[in-house]
mmCIF file of C-alpha atoms in Angstrom:
data_model
loop_
_atom_site.group_PDB
_atom_site.id
_atom_site.type_symbol
_atom_site.label_atom_id
_atom_site.label_comp_id
_atom_site.label_asym_id
_atom_site.label_seq_id
_atom_site.Cartn_x
_atom_site.Cartn_y
_atom_site.Cartn_z
ATOM 1 C CA MET A 1065 -26.877 15.328 4.583
ATOM 2 C CA SER A 1066 -27.105 18.865 3.304
ATOM 3 C CA ASP A 1067 -28.009 19.959 -0.199
ATOM 4 C CA ALA A 1068 -24.378 20.839 -0.864
ATOM 5 C CA PRO A 1069 -22.555 18.913 -3.589
ATOM 6 C CA THR A 1070 -21.638 15.484 -2.324
ATOM 7 C CA PRO A 1071 -17.943 15.050 -1.484
ATOM 8 C CA THR A 1072 -16.787 11.662 -2.666
ATOM 9 C CA GLU A 1073 -13.173 11.720 -1.588
ATOM 10 C CA ASP A 1074 -12.384 14.822 0.452
ATOM 11 C CA PRO A 1075 -9.166 13.901 2.239
ATOM 12 C CA ILE A 1076 -8.738 16.999 4.316
ATOM 13 C CA ASP A 1077 -11.245 19.708 5.080
ATOM 14 C CA PRO A 1078 -10.130 21.492 8.241
ATOM 15 C CA LEU A 1079 -12.860 24.116 8.071
ATOM 16 C CA SER A 1080 -16.002 23.999 10.170
ATOM 17 C CA ALA A 1081 -19.391 24.295 8.510
ATOM 18 C CA ASP A 1082 -19.822 27.923 9.576
ATOM 19 C CA ASP A 1083 -16.345 29.084 8.532
ATOM 20 C CA PRO A 1084 -16.546 31.800 5.805
ATOM 21 C CA ALA A 1085 -13.553 30.225 4.044
ATOM 22 C CA ARG A 1086 -15.444 26.955 3.754
ATOM 23 C CA ALA A 1087 -18.459 28.798 2.328
ATOM 24 C CA ALA A 1088 -16.191 30.363 -0.299
ATOM 25 C CA ARG A 1089 -14.716 26.964 -1.069
ATOM 26 C CA MET A 1090 -18.152 25.400 -1.483
ATOM 27 C CA ALA A 1091 -19.203 28.254 -3.772
ATOM 28 C CA ALA A 1092 -16.140 27.681 -5.950
ATOM 29 C CA TRP A 1093 -16.871 23.962 -5.909
ATOM 30 C CA ALA A 1094 -20.412 24.532 -7.136
ATOM 31 C CA GLU A 1095 -19.077 26.356 -10.200
ATOM 32 C CA ILE A 1096 -17.197 23.259 -11.368
ATOM 33 C CA PRO A 1097 -19.527 21.125 -13.512
ATOM 34 C CA ALA A 1098 -20.444 17.771 -12.048
ATOM 35 C CA PRO A 1099 -18.622 15.342 -14.370
ATOM 36 C CA LEU A 1100 -21.551 12.955 -14.887
ATOM 37 C CA ALA A 1101 -24.539 15.300 -14.960
ATOM 38 C CA ALA A 1102 -24.567 15.569 -18.759
ATOM 39 C CA PHE A 1103 -24.796 11.792 -19.225
ATOM 40 C CA ASN A 1104 -28.220 11.430 -17.524
ATOM 41 C CA GLY A 1105 -27.288 8.092 -15.996
ATOM 42 C CA ALA A 1106 -25.705 6.624 -19.145
ATOM 43 C CA VAL A 1107 -22.208 5.159 -19.015
ATOM 44 C CA PRO A 1108 -19.696 7.490 -20.730
ATOM 45 C CA PRO A 1109 -17.617 6.049 -23.561
ATOM 46 C CA ALA A 1110 -14.256 4.683 -22.441
ATOM 47 C CA PRO A 1111 -10.979 3.836 -24.195
ATOM 48 C CA ALA A 1112 -10.048 0.225 -24.875
ATOM 49 C CA TRP A 1113 -7.370 0.106 -22.162
ATOM 50 C CA PHE A 1114 -9.959 0.851 -19.478
ATOM 51 C CA GLY A 1115 -12.268 -1.962 -20.527
ATOM 52 C CA ALA A 1116 -9.336 -4.365 -20.731
ATOM 53 C CA ALA A 1117 -8.231 -3.434 -17.222
ATOM 54 C CA LEU A 1118 -11.701 -3.914 -15.756
ATOM 55 C CA ALA A 1119 -11.990 -7.266 -17.566
ATOM 56 C CA HIS A 1120 -9.187 -8.433 -15.277
ATOM 57 C CA ALA A 1121 -11.632 -8.558 -12.406
ATOM 58 C CA PRO A 1122 -10.481 -8.999 -8.813
ATOM 59 C CA GLU A 1123 -11.405 -11.724 -6.406
ATOM 60 C CA ARG A 1124 -13.798 -10.084 -3.949
ATOM 61 C CA SER A 1125 -14.012 -11.146 -0.325
ATOM 62 C CA PHE A 1126 -14.194 -9.819 3.222
ATOM 63 C CA THR A 1127 -11.549 -9.970 5.937
ATOM 64 C CA ASP A 1128 -12.674 -10.178 9.556
ATOM 65 C CA VAL A 1129 -10.773 -7.699 11.724
ATOM 66 C CA GLY A 1130 -11.977 -7.984 15.301
ATOM 67 C CA GLY A 1131 -15.549 -8.633 14.224
ATOM 68 C CA THR A 1132 -15.564 -5.899 11.561
ATOM 69 C CA GLN A 1133 -15.859 -7.045 7.949
ATOM 70 C CA ILE A 1134 -13.355 -5.315 5.655
ATOM 71 C CA GLU A 1135 -13.990 -5.388 1.904
ATOM 72 C CA THR A 1136 -10.956 -6.933 0.183
ATOM 73 C CA LEU A 1137 -10.049 -7.094 -3.523
ATOM 74 C CA THR A 1138 -7.121 -9.137 -4.848
ATOM 75 C CA TRP A 1139 -5.387 -9.629 -8.192
ATOM 76 C CA GLY A 1140 -2.459 -11.866 -9.137
ATOM 77 C CA GLU A 1141 -1.277 -15.140 -7.703
ATOM 78 C CA ARG A 1142 -0.428 -15.879 -4.109
ATOM 79 C CA GLY A 1143 3.290 -16.342 -3.717
ATOM 80 C CA LYS A 1144 4.188 -13.298 -5.800
ATOM 81 C CA PRO A 1145 5.590 -10.187 -4.096
ATOM 82 C CA GLY A 1146 2.876 -8.220 -2.340
ATOM 83 C CA LEU A 1147 1.584 -4.791 -3.359
ATOM 84 C CA LEU A 1148 -0.952 -3.074 -1.088
ATOM 85 C CA LEU A 1149 -3.092 -0.198 -2.383
ATOM 86 C CA MET A 1150 -4.830 2.170 0.083
ATOM 87 C CA HIS A 1151 -7.551 4.616 -0.955
ATOM 88 C CA GLY A 1152 -8.471 8.017 0.490
ATOM 89 C CA ASN A 1153 -11.288 9.288 2.674
ATOM 90 C CA GLY A 1154 -14.805 8.472 1.511
ATOM 91 C CA ALA A 1155 -13.449 6.353 -1.334
ATOM 92 C CA ASN A 1156 -13.240 2.557 -1.577
ATOM 93 C CA ALA A 1157 -11.160 -0.306 -2.926
ATOM 94 C CA ASP A 1158 -12.622 0.050 -6.424
ATOM 95 C CA TRP A 1159 -10.696 3.285 -6.908
ATOM 96 C CA TRP A 1160 -7.852 0.861 -7.716
ATOM 97 C CA SER A 1161 -9.775 -1.588 -9.950
ATOM 98 C CA PHE A 1162 -8.485 0.005 -13.174
ATOM 99 C CA ILE A 1163 -4.935 0.458 -11.780
ATOM 100 C CA ALA A 1164 -4.248 -2.844 -10.008
ATOM 101 C CA PRO A 1165 -4.491 -5.086 -13.131
ATOM 102 C CA PHE A 1166 -1.383 -3.398 -14.570
ATOM 103 C CA PHE A 1167 0.623 -4.922 -11.698
ATOM 104 C CA ALA A 1168 -1.063 -8.316 -11.396
ATOM 105 C CA ALA A 1169 1.437 -10.158 -13.589
ATOM 106 C CA ASP A 1170 4.255 -9.394 -11.157
ATOM 107 C CA TYR A 1171 2.565 -8.887 -7.794
ATOM 108 C CA ARG A 1172 -0.066 -10.221 -5.461
ATOM 109 C CA VAL A 1173 -2.059 -6.980 -5.481
ATOM 110 C CA VAL A 1174 -4.372 -6.216 -2.562
ATOM 111 C CA ALA A 1175 -6.786 -3.297 -2.240
ATOM 112 C CA PHE A 1176 -9.326 -2.898 0.529
ATOM 113 C CA SER A 1177 -11.899 -0.464 1.880
ATOM 114 C CA TRP A 1178 -11.216 1.056 5.282
ATOM 115 C CA SER A 1179 -13.961 0.484 7.838
ATOM 116 C CA GLY A 1180 -16.734 3.006 7.337
ATOM 117 C CA MET A 1181 -16.065 3.118 3.594
ATOM 118 C CA GLY A 1182 -17.013 1.065 0.559
ATOM 119 C CA ARG A 1183 -18.711 -2.193 1.486
ATOM 120 C CA SER A 1184 -16.788 -2.507 4.754
ATOM 121 C CA ASP A 1185 -18.677 -2.387 8.034
ATOM 122 C CA HIS A 1186 -19.131 0.890 9.858
ATOM 123 C CA ARG A 1187 -17.820 1.346 13.409
ATOM 124 C CA ASP A 1188 -19.061 3.193 16.464
ATOM 125 C CA THR A 1189 -15.627 4.802 16.767
ATOM 126 C CA TYR A 1190 -12.635 5.085 14.429
ATOM 127 C CA GLY A 1191 -8.935 5.625 15.006
ATOM 128 C CA PHE A 1192 -5.566 5.339 13.354
ATOM 129 C CA GLU A 1193 -4.644 2.300 15.462
ATOM 130 C CA LEU A 1194 -7.778 0.486 14.301
ATOM 131 C CA PHE A 1195 -7.058 1.380 10.676
ATOM 132 C CA VAL A 1196 -3.491 0.070 11.033
ATOM 133 C CA ASP A 1197 -4.925 -3.157 12.460
ATOM 134 C CA GLU A 1198 -7.091 -3.434 9.356
ATOM 135 C CA LEU A 1199 -4.174 -2.906 6.973
ATOM 136 C CA ILE A 1200 -1.971 -5.526 8.609
ATOM 137 C CA ALA A 1201 -4.775 -8.076 9.007
ATOM 138 C CA VAL A 1202 -5.873 -7.723 5.384
ATOM 139 C CA ALA A 1203 -2.275 -7.977 4.174
ATOM 140 C CA GLU A 1204 -1.703 -11.155 6.160
ATOM 141 C CA THR A 1205 -4.992 -12.809 5.179
ATOM 142 C CA ALA A 1206 -4.757 -11.900 1.488
ATOM 143 C CA GLY A 1207 -1.208 -13.212 1.083
ATOM 144 C CA ALA A 1208 0.681 -9.947 0.691
ATOM 145 C CA PHE A 1209 3.429 -11.221 3.011
ATOM 146 C CA ASP A 1210 3.718 -14.673 1.419
ATOM 147 C CA ALA A 1211 6.788 -13.760 -0.677
ATOM 148 C CA GLY A 1212 8.411 -11.514 1.907
ATOM 149 C CA LYS A 1213 8.074 -7.797 2.473
ATOM 150 C CA PRO A 1214 5.352 -6.116 0.371
ATOM 151 C CA LEU A 1215 5.240 -2.639 -1.138
ATOM 152 C CA MET A 1216 2.518 -0.145 -0.218
ATOM 153 C CA VAL A 1217 0.890 2.802 -2.002
ATOM 154 C CA GLY A 1218 -1.359 5.135 -0.012
ATOM 155 C CA HIS A 1219 -3.363 7.885 -1.704
ATOM 156 C CA SER A 1220 -4.511 11.003 0.158
ATOM 157 C CA PHE A 1221 -5.975 10.057 3.582
ATOM 158 C CA GLY A 1222 -4.702 6.537 2.915
ATOM 159 C CA GLY A 1223 -1.174 7.963 2.975
ATOM 160 C CA PHE A 1224 -1.648 9.066 6.584
ATOM 161 C CA LEU A 1225 -2.767 5.575 7.575
ATOM 162 C CA MET A 1226 0.037 3.964 5.580
ATOM 163 C CA MET A 1227 2.639 6.076 7.376
ATOM 164 C CA ALA A 1228 1.012 5.259 10.724
ATOM 165 C CA THR A 1229 1.577 1.626 9.748
ATOM 166 C CA VAL A 1230 5.207 2.406 8.922
ATOM 167 C CA GLN A 1231 5.608 3.925 12.381
ATOM 168 C CA ARG A 1232 4.292 0.752 14.014
ATOM 169 C CA ALA A 1233 5.556 -2.007 11.715
ATOM 170 C CA GLY A 1234 7.623 -0.498 8.906
ATOM 171 C CA ALA A 1235 10.289 -3.190 9.149
ATOM 172 C CA ARG A 1236 7.734 -5.631 7.740
ATOM 173 C CA PHE A 1237 7.424 -3.659 4.478
ATOM 174 C CA LYS A 1238 9.752 -3.206 1.527
ATOM 175 C CA GLY A 1239 8.699 0.378 0.790
ATOM 176 C CA ALA A 1240 5.871 2.883 1.095
ATOM 177 C CA VAL A 1241 4.739 5.298 -1.641
ATOM 178 C CA ILE A 1242 2.883 8.407 -0.497
ATOM 179 C CA ALA A 1243 0.513 9.512 -3.282
ATOM 180 C CA ASP A 1244 -0.579 13.156 -2.923
ATOM 181 C CA THR A 1245 -1.010 13.138 0.854
ATOM 182 C CA PRO A 1246 -0.623 16.692 2.223
ATOM 183 C CA PHE A 1247 1.419 16.202 5.367
ATOM 184 C CA SER A 1248 1.688 19.694 6.863
ATOM 185 C CA GLU A 1249 3.822 21.185 9.606
ATOM 186 C CA PRO A 1250 1.920 23.013 12.384
ATOM 187 C CA ASP A 1251 3.322 26.376 11.241
ATOM 188 C CA ASP A 1252 2.110 25.930 7.661
ATOM 189 C CA PRO A 1253 -0.308 28.837 7.077
ATOM 190 C CA HIS A 1254 -2.282 26.648 4.681
ATOM 191 C CA ARG A 1255 -2.206 23.634 6.952
ATOM 192 C CA HIS A 1256 -4.654 20.840 6.181
ATOM 193 C CA ARG A 1257 -5.703 18.203 8.686
ATOM 194 C CA PRO A 1258 -8.306 15.488 8.701
ATOM 195 C CA PRO A 1259 -11.480 17.174 9.921
ATOM 196 C CA GLN A 1260 -12.870 16.752 13.417
ATOM 197 C CA ARG A 1261 -16.545 17.463 13.016
ATOM 198 C CA SER A 1262 -19.891 15.757 13.321
ATOM 199 C CA GLY A 1263 -21.721 14.494 10.288
ATOM 200 C CA SER A 1264 -25.300 14.055 9.159
ATOM 201 C CA ALA A 1265 -27.100 11.243 7.406
ATOM 202 C CA HIS A 1266 -26.808 10.976 3.643
ATOM 203 C CA ARG A 1267 -29.718 12.503 1.727
ATOM 204 C CA PRO A 1268 -31.252 9.807 -0.477
ATOM 205 C CA ASN A 1269 -31.351 10.386 -4.233
ATOM 206 C CA PRO A 1270 -34.544 9.183 -5.926
ATOM 207 C CA THR A 1271 -32.756 7.489 -8.835
ATOM 208 C CA LEU A 1272 -29.307 6.234 -9.697
ATOM 209 C CA ALA A 1273 -29.085 8.869 -12.434
ATOM 210 C CA ALA A 1274 -29.827 11.613 -9.911
ATOM 211 C CA ALA A 1275 -27.130 10.306 -7.590
ATOM 212 C CA LEU A 1276 -24.565 10.083 -10.383
ATOM 213 C CA ALA A 1277 -25.382 13.653 -11.412
ATOM 214 C CA ARG A 1278 -24.365 14.856 -7.931
ATOM 215 C CA PHE A 1279 -20.993 13.089 -7.932
ATOM 216 C CA ARG A 1280 -18.073 15.505 -7.603
ATOM 217 C CA LEU A 1281 -14.429 15.179 -6.711
ATOM 218 C CA ALA A 1282 -13.094 16.810 -3.570
ATOM 219 C CA PRO A 1283 -11.112 18.949 -3.161
ATOM 220 C CA PRO A 1284 -12.809 20.759 -6.051
ATOM 221 C CA GLN A 1285 -11.422 19.956 -9.479
ATOM 222 C CA GLY A 1286 -12.594 19.106 -12.943
ATOM 223 C CA CYS A 1287 -12.553 15.636 -14.467
ATOM 224 C CA GLU A 1288 -11.417 14.991 -18.017
ATOM 225 C CA ASN A 1289 -12.017 11.237 -17.741
ATOM 226 C CA PRO A 1290 -15.733 10.900 -16.942
ATOM 227 C CA TYR A 1291 -15.676 7.170 -17.663
ATOM 228 C CA ILE A 1292 -13.476 6.752 -14.567
ATOM 229 C CA ALA A 1293 -15.705 9.022 -12.496
ATOM 230 C CA ASP A 1294 -18.720 6.982 -13.587
ATOM 231 C CA TYR A 1295 -17.129 3.686 -12.618
ATOM 232 C CA ILE A 1296 -16.099 5.031 -9.216
ATOM 233 C CA ALA A 1297 -19.463 6.667 -8.559
ATOM 234 C CA ARG A 1298 -21.411 3.496 -9.331
ATOM 235 C CA HIS A 1299 -19.220 1.578 -6.888
ATOM 236 C CA SER A 1300 -19.705 4.263 -4.241
ATOM 237 C CA LEU A 1301 -23.509 4.051 -4.107
ATOM 238 C CA ARG A 1302 -26.035 1.646 -2.670
ATOM 239 C CA GLU A 1303 -29.785 1.403 -3.118
ATOM 240 C CA THR A 1304 -32.052 1.670 -0.076
ATOM 241 C CA PRO A 1305 -35.865 1.737 0.219
ATOM 242 C CA GLU A 1306 -35.583 5.544 0.453
ATOM 243 C CA GLY A 1307 -33.325 5.927 -2.586
ATOM 244 C CA TRP A 1308 -29.658 5.852 -3.599
ATOM 245 C CA VAL A 1309 -27.088 6.903 -0.974
ATOM 246 C CA TRP A 1310 -23.299 6.977 -0.717
ATOM 247 C CA ARG A 1311 -21.720 3.984 0.983
ATOM 248 C CA PHE A 1312 -19.256 5.808 3.239
ATOM 249 C CA ASP A 1313 -20.194 6.496 6.859
ATOM 250 C CA PRO A 1314 -21.174 10.194 7.049
ATOM 251 C CA MET A 1315 -20.452 10.164 10.793
ATOM 252 C CA ILE A 1316 -16.857 8.958 10.460
ATOM 253 C CA PHE A 1317 -15.112 12.227 11.262
ATOM 254 C CA GLY A 1318 -17.344 12.855 14.235
ATOM 255 C CA ARG A 1319 -16.051 9.533 15.568
ATOM 256 C CA LEU A 1320 -12.364 9.948 14.711
ATOM 257 C CA SER A 1321 -9.836 11.993 16.648
ATOM 258 C CA VAL A 1322 -6.708 12.931 14.713
ATOM 259 C CA ASP A 1323 -3.686 14.903 15.851
ATOM 260 C CA ASP A 1324 -1.199 16.584 13.535
ATOM 261 C CA THR A 1325 0.284 13.971 11.241
ATOM 262 C CA PHE A 1326 3.606 15.497 10.169
ATOM 263 C CA ASP A 1327 5.501 13.442 12.755
ATOM 264 C CA LEU A 1328 4.410 10.272 10.930
ATOM 265 C CA LEU A 1329 7.138 11.096 8.414
ATOM 266 C CA SER A 1330 9.910 10.993 11.046
ATOM 267 C CA ASN A 1331 12.446 8.160 10.979
ATOM 268 C CA PRO A 1332 10.502 5.662 8.860
ATOM 269 C CA SER A 1333 11.669 2.078 9.263
ATOM 270 C CA CYS A 1334 11.236 1.297 5.566
ATOM 271 C CA PRO A 1335 12.066 3.296 2.420
ATOM 272 C CA VAL A 1336 9.524 5.977 1.490
ATOM 273 C CA ALA A 1337 8.834 7.699 -1.839
ATOM 274 C CA LEU A 1338 6.556 10.623 -2.695
ATOM 275 C CA VAL A 1339 4.346 10.898 -5.788
ATOM 276 C CA TRP A 1340 2.071 13.882 -6.382
ATOM 277 C CA GLY A 1341 0.038 15.645 -9.049
ATOM 278 C CA ASP A 1342 1.936 18.651 -10.332
ATOM 279 C CA LYS A 1343 -1.326 20.642 -10.393
ATOM 280 C CA SER A 1344 -2.594 19.360 -7.031
ATOM 281 C CA PHE A 1345 -4.255 21.995 -4.850
ATOM 282 C CA LEU A 1346 -3.051 20.081 -1.797
ATOM 283 C CA MET A 1347 0.589 19.750 -2.874
ATOM 284 C CA PRO A 1348 2.029 23.204 -3.624
ATOM 285 C CA PRO A 1349 5.821 23.351 -4.059
ATOM 286 C CA HIS A 1350 6.540 24.451 -0.501
ATOM 287 C CA ARG A 1351 4.666 21.446 0.900
ATOM 288 C CA VAL A 1352 6.413 19.007 -1.432
ATOM 289 C CA GLU A 1353 9.771 20.465 -0.365
ATOM 290 C CA ARG A 1354 8.942 20.142 3.318
ATOM 291 C CA ILE A 1355 7.771 16.543 2.982
ATOM 292 C CA LEU A 1356 10.865 15.487 1.043
ATOM 293 C CA ALA A 1357 13.088 17.325 3.542
ATOM 294 C CA ARG A 1358 11.433 15.378 6.371
ATOM 295 C CA LEU A 1359 12.018 12.018 4.692
ATOM 296 C CA PRO A 1360 15.427 10.282 4.643
ATOM 297 C CA ALA A 1361 17.948 11.784 2.214
ATOM 298 C CA GLY A 1362 17.587 10.351 -1.272
ATOM 299 C CA SER A 1363 13.895 9.461 -0.949
ATOM 300 C CA PRO A 1364 12.441 9.556 -4.484
ATOM 301 C CA GLY A 1365 9.992 12.263 -5.502
ATOM 302 C CA ILE A 1366 7.928 12.044 -8.704
ATOM 303 C CA ALA A 1367 5.463 14.632 -10.018
ATOM 304 C CA ILE A 1368 2.722 13.320 -12.312
ATOM 305 C CA PRO A 1369 2.370 15.842 -15.174
ATOM 306 C CA ASP A 1370 -0.995 17.511 -15.704
ATOM 307 C CA ALA A 1371 -2.525 15.732 -12.684
ATOM 308 C CA GLU A 1372 -4.408 17.241 -9.775
ATOM 309 C CA HIS A 1373 -5.037 15.526 -6.442
ATOM 310 C CA HIS A 1374 -6.756 12.429 -7.834
ATOM 311 C CA VAL A 1375 -3.756 11.169 -9.756
ATOM 312 C CA MET A 1376 -5.299 7.811 -10.647
ATOM 313 C CA ILE A 1377 -8.281 9.561 -12.224
ATOM 314 C CA ASP A 1378 -6.488 12.518 -13.807
ATOM 315 C CA GLN A 1379 -3.575 10.638 -15.384
ATOM 316 C CA PRO A 1380 -4.097 6.902 -14.761
ATOM 317 C CA LEU A 1381 -1.573 5.564 -17.283
ATOM 318 C CA ALA A 1382 1.087 8.092 -16.305
ATOM 319 C CA PHE A 1383 0.509 7.108 -12.667
ATOM 320 C CA VAL A 1384 0.938 3.430 -13.570
ATOM 321 C CA ALA A 1385 4.104 4.213 -15.521
ATOM 322 C CA ALA A 1386 5.528 6.230 -12.631
ATOM 323 C CA LEU A 1387 4.910 3.414 -10.168
ATOM 324 C CA ARG A 1388 6.324 0.793 -12.542
ATOM 325 C CA GLY A 1389 9.459 2.855 -13.079
ATOM 326 C CA LEU A 1390 9.817 3.460 -9.364
ATOM 327 C CA PHE A 1391 9.430 -0.213 -8.464
ATOM 328 C CA ALA A 1392 11.975 -1.222 -11.151
ATOM 329 C CA GLY A 1393 14.820 0.504 -9.340
ATOM 330 C CA TRP A 1394 13.548 1.183 -5.832
ATOM 331 C CA PRO A 1395 14.008 0.272 -3.073
ATOM 332 C CA HIS A 1396 17.614 -0.691 -3.679
#
């Protein structure tokens, strides 16, 4: 990989490497302090709620999907209503490990890492249909359907894949919550799409501390909760003989073809809600309006105050409260 700051969850970067706009974006990114650099590899202090949530550890397993092993995390008892949590690009199931425990008393909560991400196997090629296969297979194997139709929450790139699932099999689900996924119409002058570009191998970092110091959020933003960034970063790295590297497949978007995704919002066969960070770079007011206008009339929309794109990092407890309130009265 290049010497540029390492993107750890960049859902949409439509700009090629030689595009001047991308160079400007990377320059702006470099001016934002890396959230863990000042800690020199030490774990930042965390509030009591965070430690209590992580103490409710998931059951960790793998689900075979056509010969590909998909990392699967579960909380709560089988037989409870299902709740599926889908992460964004370059992320992994542990982005939900401090969120999922808040729902485990009432739900069979399932989070997993898409192929090419987390501890899941990498593929020679990727596609939305394969990702949908993974979602459904994991849900079935982990017991999300045991009590009937489960709920789903998809963050960022995971929202695209969730809505692709709704297009194929939405009648099997109780509801789908889009969390800060920037569905854009083709005429949107600031349109964002999943990138279609080749990648390069990750550059090894000599020590874990050096790798943590390079961790940044993408799209560029600050991080006021470094204890969350630290937890996520440590679960996004693996040690090799050459050094510490990120787990996600750097070649994934050279092996994935994606068309415009706005049509995934058309005529969903289950209820859909939208949640977004009210300071999200990817969700300006005009985009929120267009997404809600595309969804069925009356679809809920909830802005998370003082949150940017990474709502579960920026305002984790407000995000939990928003989802709890939503699930209490929706779907009807």
